[in-house]
Coordinates of C-alpha atoms and ligand atoms in Angstrom, one line a residue:
X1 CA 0.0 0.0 0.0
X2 CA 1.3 3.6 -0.6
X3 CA 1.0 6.3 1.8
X4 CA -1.0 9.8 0.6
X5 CA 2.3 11.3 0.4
X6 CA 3.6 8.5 -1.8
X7 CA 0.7 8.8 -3.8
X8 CA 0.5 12.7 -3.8
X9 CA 4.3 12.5 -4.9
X10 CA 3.3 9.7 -7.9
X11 CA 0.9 12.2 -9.3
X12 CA 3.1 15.2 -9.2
X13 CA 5.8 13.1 -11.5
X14 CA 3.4 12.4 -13.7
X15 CA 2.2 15.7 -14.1
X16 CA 5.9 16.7 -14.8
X17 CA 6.8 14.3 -16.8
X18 CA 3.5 14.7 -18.9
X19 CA 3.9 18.7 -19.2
X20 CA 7.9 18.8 -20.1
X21 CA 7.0 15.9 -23.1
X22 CA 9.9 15.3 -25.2
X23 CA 12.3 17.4 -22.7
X24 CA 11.9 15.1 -19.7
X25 CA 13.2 11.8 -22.7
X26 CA 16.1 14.4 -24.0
X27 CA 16.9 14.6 -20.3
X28 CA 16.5 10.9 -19.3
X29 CA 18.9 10.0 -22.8
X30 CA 21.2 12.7 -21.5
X31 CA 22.1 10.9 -18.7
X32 CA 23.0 7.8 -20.4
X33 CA 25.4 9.7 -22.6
X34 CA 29.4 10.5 -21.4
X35 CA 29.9 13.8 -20.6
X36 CA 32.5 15.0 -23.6
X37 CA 33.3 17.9 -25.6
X38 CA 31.7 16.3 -28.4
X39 CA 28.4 14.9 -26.9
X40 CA 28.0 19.0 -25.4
X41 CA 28.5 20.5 -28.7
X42 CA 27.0 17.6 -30.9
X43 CA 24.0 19.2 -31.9
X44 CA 26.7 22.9 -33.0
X45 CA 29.5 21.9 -34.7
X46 CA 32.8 19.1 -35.1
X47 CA 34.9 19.5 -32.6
X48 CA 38.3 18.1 -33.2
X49 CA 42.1 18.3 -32.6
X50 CA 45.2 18.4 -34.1
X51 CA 46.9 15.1 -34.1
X52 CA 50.5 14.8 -34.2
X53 CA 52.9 11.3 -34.9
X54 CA 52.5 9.6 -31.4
X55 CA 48.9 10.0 -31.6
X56 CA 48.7 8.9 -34.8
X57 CA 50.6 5.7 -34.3
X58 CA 48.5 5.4 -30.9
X59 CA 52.2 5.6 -28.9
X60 CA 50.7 8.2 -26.4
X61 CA 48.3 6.1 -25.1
X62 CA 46.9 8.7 -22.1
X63 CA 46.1 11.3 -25.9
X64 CA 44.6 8.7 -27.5
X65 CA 42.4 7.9 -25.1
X66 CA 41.0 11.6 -25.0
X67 CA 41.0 11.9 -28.4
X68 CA 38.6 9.1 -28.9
X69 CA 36.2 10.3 -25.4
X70 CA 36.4 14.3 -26.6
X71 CA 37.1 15.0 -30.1
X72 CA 35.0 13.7 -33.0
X73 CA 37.5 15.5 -35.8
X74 CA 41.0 15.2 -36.4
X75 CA 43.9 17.4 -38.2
X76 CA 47.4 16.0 -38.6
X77 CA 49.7 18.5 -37.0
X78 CA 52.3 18.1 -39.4
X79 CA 52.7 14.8 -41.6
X80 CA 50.3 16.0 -44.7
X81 CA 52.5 19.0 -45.3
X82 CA 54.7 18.7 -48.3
X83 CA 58.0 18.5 -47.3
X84 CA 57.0 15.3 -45.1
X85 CA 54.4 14.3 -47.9
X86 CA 55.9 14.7 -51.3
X87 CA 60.0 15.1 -50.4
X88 CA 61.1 15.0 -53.4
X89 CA 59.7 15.0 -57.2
X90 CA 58.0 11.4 -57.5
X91 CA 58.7 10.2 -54.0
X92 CA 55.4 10.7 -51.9
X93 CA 55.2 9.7 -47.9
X94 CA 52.0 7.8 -47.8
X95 CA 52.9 5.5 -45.0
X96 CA 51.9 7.6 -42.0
X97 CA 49.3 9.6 -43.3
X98 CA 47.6 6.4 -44.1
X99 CA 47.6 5.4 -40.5
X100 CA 46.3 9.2 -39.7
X101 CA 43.3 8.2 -42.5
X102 CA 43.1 5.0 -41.0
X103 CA 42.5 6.4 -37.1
X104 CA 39.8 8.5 -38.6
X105 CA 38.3 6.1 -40.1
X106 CA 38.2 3.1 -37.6
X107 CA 37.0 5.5 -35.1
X108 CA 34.3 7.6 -37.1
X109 CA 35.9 10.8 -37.2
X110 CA 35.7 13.4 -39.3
X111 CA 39.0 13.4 -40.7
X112 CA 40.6 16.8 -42.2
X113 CA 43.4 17.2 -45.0
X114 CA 46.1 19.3 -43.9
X115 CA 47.4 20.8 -46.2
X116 CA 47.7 20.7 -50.0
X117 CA 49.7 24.3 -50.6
X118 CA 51.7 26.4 -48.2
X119 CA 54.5 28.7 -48.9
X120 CA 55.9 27.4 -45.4
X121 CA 57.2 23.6 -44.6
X122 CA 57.7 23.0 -48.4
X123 CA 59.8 20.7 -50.2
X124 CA 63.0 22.4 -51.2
X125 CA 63.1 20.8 -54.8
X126 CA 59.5 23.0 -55.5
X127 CA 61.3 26.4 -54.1
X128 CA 63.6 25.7 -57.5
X129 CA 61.0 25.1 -60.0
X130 CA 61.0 28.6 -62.3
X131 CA 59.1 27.8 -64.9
X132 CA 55.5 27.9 -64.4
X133 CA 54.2 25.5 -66.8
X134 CA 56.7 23.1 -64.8
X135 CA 55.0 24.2 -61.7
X136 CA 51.8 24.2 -63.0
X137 CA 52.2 20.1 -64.2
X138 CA 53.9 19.8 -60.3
X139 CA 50.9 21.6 -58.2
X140 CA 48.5 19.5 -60.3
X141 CA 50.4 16.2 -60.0
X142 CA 50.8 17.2 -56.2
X143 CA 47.1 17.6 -55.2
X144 CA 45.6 14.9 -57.8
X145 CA 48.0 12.5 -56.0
X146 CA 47.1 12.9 -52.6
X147 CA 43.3 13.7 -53.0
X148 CA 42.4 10.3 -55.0
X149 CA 44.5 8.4 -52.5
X150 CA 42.0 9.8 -49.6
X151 CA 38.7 10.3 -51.8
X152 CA 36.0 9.4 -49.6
X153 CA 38.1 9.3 -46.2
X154 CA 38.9 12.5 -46.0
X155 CA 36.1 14.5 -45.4
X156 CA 37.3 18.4 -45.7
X157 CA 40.8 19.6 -47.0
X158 CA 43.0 22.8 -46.2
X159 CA 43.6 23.4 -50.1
X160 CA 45.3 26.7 -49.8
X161 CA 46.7 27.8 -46.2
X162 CA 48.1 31.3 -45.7
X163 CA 48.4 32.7 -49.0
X164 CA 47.2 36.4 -47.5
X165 CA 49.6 39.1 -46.3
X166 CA 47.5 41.1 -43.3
X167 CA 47.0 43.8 -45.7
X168 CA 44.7 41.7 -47.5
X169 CA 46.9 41.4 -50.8
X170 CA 48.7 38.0 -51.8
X171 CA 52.0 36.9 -50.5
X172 CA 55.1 36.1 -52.0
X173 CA 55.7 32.7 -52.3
X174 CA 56.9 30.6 -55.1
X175 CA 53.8 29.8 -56.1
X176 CA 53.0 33.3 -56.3
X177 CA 56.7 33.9 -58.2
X178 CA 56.1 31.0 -60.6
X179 CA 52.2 31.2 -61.5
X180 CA 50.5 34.5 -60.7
X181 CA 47.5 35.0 -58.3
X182 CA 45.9 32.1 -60.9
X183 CA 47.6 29.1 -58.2
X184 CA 45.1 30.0 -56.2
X185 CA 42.1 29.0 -59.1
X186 CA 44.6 26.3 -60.0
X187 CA 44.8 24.9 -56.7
X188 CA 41.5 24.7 -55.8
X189 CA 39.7 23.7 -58.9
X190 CA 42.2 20.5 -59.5
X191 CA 41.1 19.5 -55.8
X192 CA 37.4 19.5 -56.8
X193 CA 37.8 17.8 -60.3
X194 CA 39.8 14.7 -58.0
X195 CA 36.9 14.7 -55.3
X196 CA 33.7 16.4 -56.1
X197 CA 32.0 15.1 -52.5
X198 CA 34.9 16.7 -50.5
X199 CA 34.7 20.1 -48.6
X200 CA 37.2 22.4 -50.0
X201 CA 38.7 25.2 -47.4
X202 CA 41.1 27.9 -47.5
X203 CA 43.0 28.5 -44.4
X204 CA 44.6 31.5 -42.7
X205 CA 45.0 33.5 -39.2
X206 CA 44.5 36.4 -38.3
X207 CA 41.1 36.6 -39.9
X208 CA 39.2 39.0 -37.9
X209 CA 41.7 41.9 -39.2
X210 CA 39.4 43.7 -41.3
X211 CA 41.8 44.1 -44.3
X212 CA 42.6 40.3 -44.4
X213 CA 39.2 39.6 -43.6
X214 CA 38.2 41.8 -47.2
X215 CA 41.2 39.7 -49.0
X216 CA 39.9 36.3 -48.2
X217 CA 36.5 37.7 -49.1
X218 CA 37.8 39.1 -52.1
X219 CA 39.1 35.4 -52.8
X220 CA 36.0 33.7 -52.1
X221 CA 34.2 35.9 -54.4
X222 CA 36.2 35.7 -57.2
X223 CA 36.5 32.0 -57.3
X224 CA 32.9 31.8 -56.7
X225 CA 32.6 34.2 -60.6
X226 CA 34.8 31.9 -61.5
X227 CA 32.6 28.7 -60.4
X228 CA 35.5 27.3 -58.6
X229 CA 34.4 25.3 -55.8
X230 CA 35.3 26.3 -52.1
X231 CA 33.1 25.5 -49.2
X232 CA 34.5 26.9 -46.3
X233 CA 37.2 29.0 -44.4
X234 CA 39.5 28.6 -42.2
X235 CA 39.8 31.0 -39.1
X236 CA 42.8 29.3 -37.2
X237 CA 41.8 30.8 -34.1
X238 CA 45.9 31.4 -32.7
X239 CA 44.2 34.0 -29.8
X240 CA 45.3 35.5 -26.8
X241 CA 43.5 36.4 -23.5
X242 CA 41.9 39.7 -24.7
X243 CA 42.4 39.5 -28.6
X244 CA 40.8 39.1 -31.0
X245 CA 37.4 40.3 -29.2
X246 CA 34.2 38.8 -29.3
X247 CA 32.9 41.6 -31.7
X248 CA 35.3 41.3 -34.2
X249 CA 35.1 37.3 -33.9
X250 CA 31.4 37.3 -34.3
X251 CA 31.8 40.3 -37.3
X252 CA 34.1 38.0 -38.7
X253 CA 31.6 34.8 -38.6
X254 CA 29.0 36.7 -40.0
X255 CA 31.0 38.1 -42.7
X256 CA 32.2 34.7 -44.4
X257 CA 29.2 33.1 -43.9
X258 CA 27.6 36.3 -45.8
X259 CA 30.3 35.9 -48.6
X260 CA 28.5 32.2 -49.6
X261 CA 31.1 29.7 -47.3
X262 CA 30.7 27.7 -43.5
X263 CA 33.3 28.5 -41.3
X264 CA 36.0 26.1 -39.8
X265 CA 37.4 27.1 -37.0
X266 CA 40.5 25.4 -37.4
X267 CA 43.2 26.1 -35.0
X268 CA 42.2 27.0 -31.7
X269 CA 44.2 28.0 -29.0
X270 CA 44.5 31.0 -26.5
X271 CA 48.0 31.5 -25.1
X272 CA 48.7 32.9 -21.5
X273 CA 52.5 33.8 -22.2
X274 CA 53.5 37.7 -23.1
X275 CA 53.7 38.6 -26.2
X276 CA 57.3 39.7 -27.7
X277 CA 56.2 43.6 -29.3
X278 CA 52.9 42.4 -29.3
X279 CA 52.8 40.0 -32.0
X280 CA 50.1 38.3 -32.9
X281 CA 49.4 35.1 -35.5
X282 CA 51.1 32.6 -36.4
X283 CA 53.7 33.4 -38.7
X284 CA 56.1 30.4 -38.0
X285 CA 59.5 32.2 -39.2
X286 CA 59.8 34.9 -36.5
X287 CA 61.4 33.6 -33.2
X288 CA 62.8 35.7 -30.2
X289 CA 64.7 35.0 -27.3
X290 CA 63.5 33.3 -24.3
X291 CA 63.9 35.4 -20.5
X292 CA 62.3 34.7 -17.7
X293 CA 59.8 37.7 -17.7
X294 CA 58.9 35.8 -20.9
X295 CA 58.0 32.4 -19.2
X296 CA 56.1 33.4 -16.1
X297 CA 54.9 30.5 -15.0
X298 CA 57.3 27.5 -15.4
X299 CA 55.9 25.5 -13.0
X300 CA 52.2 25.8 -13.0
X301 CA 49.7 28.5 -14.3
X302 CA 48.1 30.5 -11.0
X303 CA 44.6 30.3 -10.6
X304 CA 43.6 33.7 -11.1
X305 CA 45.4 33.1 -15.2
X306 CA 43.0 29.7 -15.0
X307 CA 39.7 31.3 -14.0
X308 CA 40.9 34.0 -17.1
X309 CA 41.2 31.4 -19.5
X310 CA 37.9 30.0 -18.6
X311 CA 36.1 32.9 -18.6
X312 CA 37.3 33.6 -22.0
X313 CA 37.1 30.0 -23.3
X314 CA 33.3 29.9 -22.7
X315 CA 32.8 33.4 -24.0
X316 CA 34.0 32.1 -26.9
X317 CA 32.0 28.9 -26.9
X318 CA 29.1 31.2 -26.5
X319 CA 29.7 32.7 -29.6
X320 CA 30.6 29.4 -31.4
X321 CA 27.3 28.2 -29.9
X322 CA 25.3 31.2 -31.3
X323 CA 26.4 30.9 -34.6
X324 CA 26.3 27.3 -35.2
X325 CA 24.3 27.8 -38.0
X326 CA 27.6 29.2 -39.7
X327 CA 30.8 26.7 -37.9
X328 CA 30.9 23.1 -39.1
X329 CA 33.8 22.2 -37.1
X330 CA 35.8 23.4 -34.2
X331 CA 39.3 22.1 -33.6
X332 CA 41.5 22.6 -31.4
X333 CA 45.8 22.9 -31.8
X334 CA 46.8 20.1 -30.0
X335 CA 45.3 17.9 -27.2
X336 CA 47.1 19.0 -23.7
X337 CA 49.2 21.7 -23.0
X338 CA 52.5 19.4 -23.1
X339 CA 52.5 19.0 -27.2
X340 CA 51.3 22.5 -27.9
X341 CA 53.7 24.0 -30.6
X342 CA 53.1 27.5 -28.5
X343 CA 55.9 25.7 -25.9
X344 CA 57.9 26.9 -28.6
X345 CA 56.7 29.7 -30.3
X346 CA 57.4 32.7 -30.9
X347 CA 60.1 32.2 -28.0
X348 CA 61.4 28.6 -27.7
X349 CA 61.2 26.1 -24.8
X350 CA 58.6 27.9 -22.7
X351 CA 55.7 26.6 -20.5
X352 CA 52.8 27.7 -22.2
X353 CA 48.9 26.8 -21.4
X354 CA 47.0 26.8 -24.5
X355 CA 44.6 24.0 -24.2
X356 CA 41.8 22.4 -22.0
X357 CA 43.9 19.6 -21.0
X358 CA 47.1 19.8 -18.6
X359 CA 50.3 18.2 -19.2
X360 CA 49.2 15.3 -17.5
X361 CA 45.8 15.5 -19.8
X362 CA 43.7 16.3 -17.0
X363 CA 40.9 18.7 -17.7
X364 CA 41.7 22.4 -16.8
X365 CA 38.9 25.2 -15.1
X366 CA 38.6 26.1 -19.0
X367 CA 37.4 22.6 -19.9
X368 CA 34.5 22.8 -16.7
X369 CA 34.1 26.3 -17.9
X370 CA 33.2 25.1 -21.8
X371 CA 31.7 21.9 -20.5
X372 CA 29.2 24.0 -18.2
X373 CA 26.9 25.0 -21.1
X374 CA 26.1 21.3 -21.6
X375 CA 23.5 22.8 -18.8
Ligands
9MR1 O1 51.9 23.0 -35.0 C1 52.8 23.0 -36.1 C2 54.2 22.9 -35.6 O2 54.5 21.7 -35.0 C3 55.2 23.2 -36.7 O3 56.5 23.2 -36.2 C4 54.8 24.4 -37.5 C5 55.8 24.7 -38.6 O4 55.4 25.5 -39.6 O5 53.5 24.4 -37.9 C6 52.6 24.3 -36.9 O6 51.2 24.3 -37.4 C7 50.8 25.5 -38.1 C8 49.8 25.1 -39.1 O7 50.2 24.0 -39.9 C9 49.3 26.2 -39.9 N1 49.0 27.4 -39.1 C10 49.9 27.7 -38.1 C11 50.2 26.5 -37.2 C12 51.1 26.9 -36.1 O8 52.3 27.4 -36.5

């Protein structure tokens, strides 16, 4: 027999559960699912990470076990680039970017190209080509070669990455030299003639300046005249703790998704470190020296940097959040703090504390902080 109370109570749950409908079964399915990046963000965006060698050839055991609870994207840090890829004329690397293809694959995840043609971390042998229908036979060669091999497993690649000074014109580079601003058109249609079904991005940072932010817009348009594919860019997302802001970010979102293309953001990480004269990006070829007012916290990061980094990771999140109508994917530049490349840029060997995992992949304030609009 059940008491009044019992009774009254049995009622009461009914009526709750009868008024909140479909909520009260989201809630109850909830439950049974692990709390992880990409179960909190699963009806937004991708959310990934860059993947580097002991990752890929699952030697970091502790990584790869976070990679498969969090992250439902991967990026290969390093291996796709074309000095590692393509060393010299008709020798191609496949071995451990099929393992990378392979990861993705075996574990469901949407798996990212990165990156067909970059003026940095190039083969030397292409830095001496000079004639352009030489380079033009090379580029094609190049991107038909490694986009058949991956048609259908790789789901999105970095055609193009920072071909854009920050005044919004193009940069020199060999391609550049060699071909005109046509690489560009060259590049990118030749990826969508060797996989139709695959999203095509261009890739840069520093993409909330306003006059890069016109250049790549300029870019998308003209390709778009042109009826060149491209499906999405690139925002790296290299940040600090108060830069870019939220207004420019969000202006930013708004304004490629305005100019016809989704947005990737496809680098993210927000160092805590000073900044040598202010320097922001990611250009990889300037380096300064290392002091100790430039590594402040070699030990550990205080908490009053953590709740920072929180605050602004979820701030950001927000903003991800409200405009996941316009993001496909959000991925992160690394998977803990230990194998961040900002340990060693633009300063070498410093103790930086980019991520949402610790050196000992433990989840920071900033991932609780992120994680907390699962609620
Ligand atoms: O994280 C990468 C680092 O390990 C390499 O040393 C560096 C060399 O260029 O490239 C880093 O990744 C870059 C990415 O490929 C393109 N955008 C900027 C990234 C950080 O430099």
């Amino acid at each position: 027999m059940k008491s009044p109370i019992q009774i009254f109570g049995c009622i009461c749950l009914l009526a709750v559960v009868a008024a909140c409908g479909n909520k009260a079964s989201e809630n109850v399915e909830a439950e049974h699912v692990d709390p992880s990046l990409k179960n909190t963000f699963s009806y937004d965006f991708f959310v990934g990470a860059a993947i580097n060698n002991g990752v890929i050839e699952e030697k970091d055991s502790l990584a790869t076990a976070l990679l498969k609870k969090e992250f439902n994207s991967i990026t290969p840090e390093n291996i796709m680039k074309w000095m590692h890829i393509h060393p010299s004329p008709d020798k191609f690397n496949f071995e451990i970017a099929d393992k990378y293809v392979d990861l993705g694959k075996k574990n469901n995840l949407h798996t990212v190209g990165h990156t067909l043609v970059w003026h940095s971390q190039l083969a030397d042998w292409v830095t001496e080509v000079n004639d352009s229908s030489a380079m033009t036979v090379i580029l094609k060669n190049h991107i038909n070669s490694i986009v058949n091999r991956y048609k259908g497993k790789i789901d999105s690649w970095d055609v193009v990455n920072e071909a854009l000074n920050e005044d919004g014109t193009l940069r020199e580079s060999i391609f550049l030299e060699v071909l005109g601003d046509s690489y560009l058109e060259l590049a990118f249609e030749t990826a969508a003639k060797a996989d139709p079904d695959v999203q095509l991005v261009y890739n840069d940072y520093n993409l909330t300046n306003p006059e890069k932010r016109a250049g790549v817009i300029r870019l998308v348009k003209k390709l778009k005249e042109k009826n060149i594919k491209i499906d999405a860019v690139g925002m790296q997302g290299h940040w600090n703790l108060e830069g870019p802001t939220l207004e420019e970010i969000e202006t930013s979102i708004i304004a490629y998704h305005d100019a016809g293309v989704k947005v990737s953001i496809s680098e993210l990480d927000i160092t805590v470190l000073p900044n040598p004269w202010d320097l922001e990006g990611a250009e990889v070829s300037q380096n300064f020296e290392n002091s100790p007012s430039m590594n402040p916290y070699p030990e550990s990061l205080p908490d009053s940097v953590q709740n920072i980094l929180a605050k602004r990771y979820q701030d950001i999140f927000k903003l991800f959040r409200k405009h996941r109508d316009k993001i496909d994917r959000v991925t992160f530049w690394g998977i803990n703090d230990g194998s961040s490349w900002l340990n060693n840029w633009p300063i070498d060997d410093r103790t930086n504390y980019p991520l949402l995992f610790d050196r000992n992949y433990r989840p920071k304030k900033a991932y609780e902080s992120v994680m907390e609009l699962n609620k």
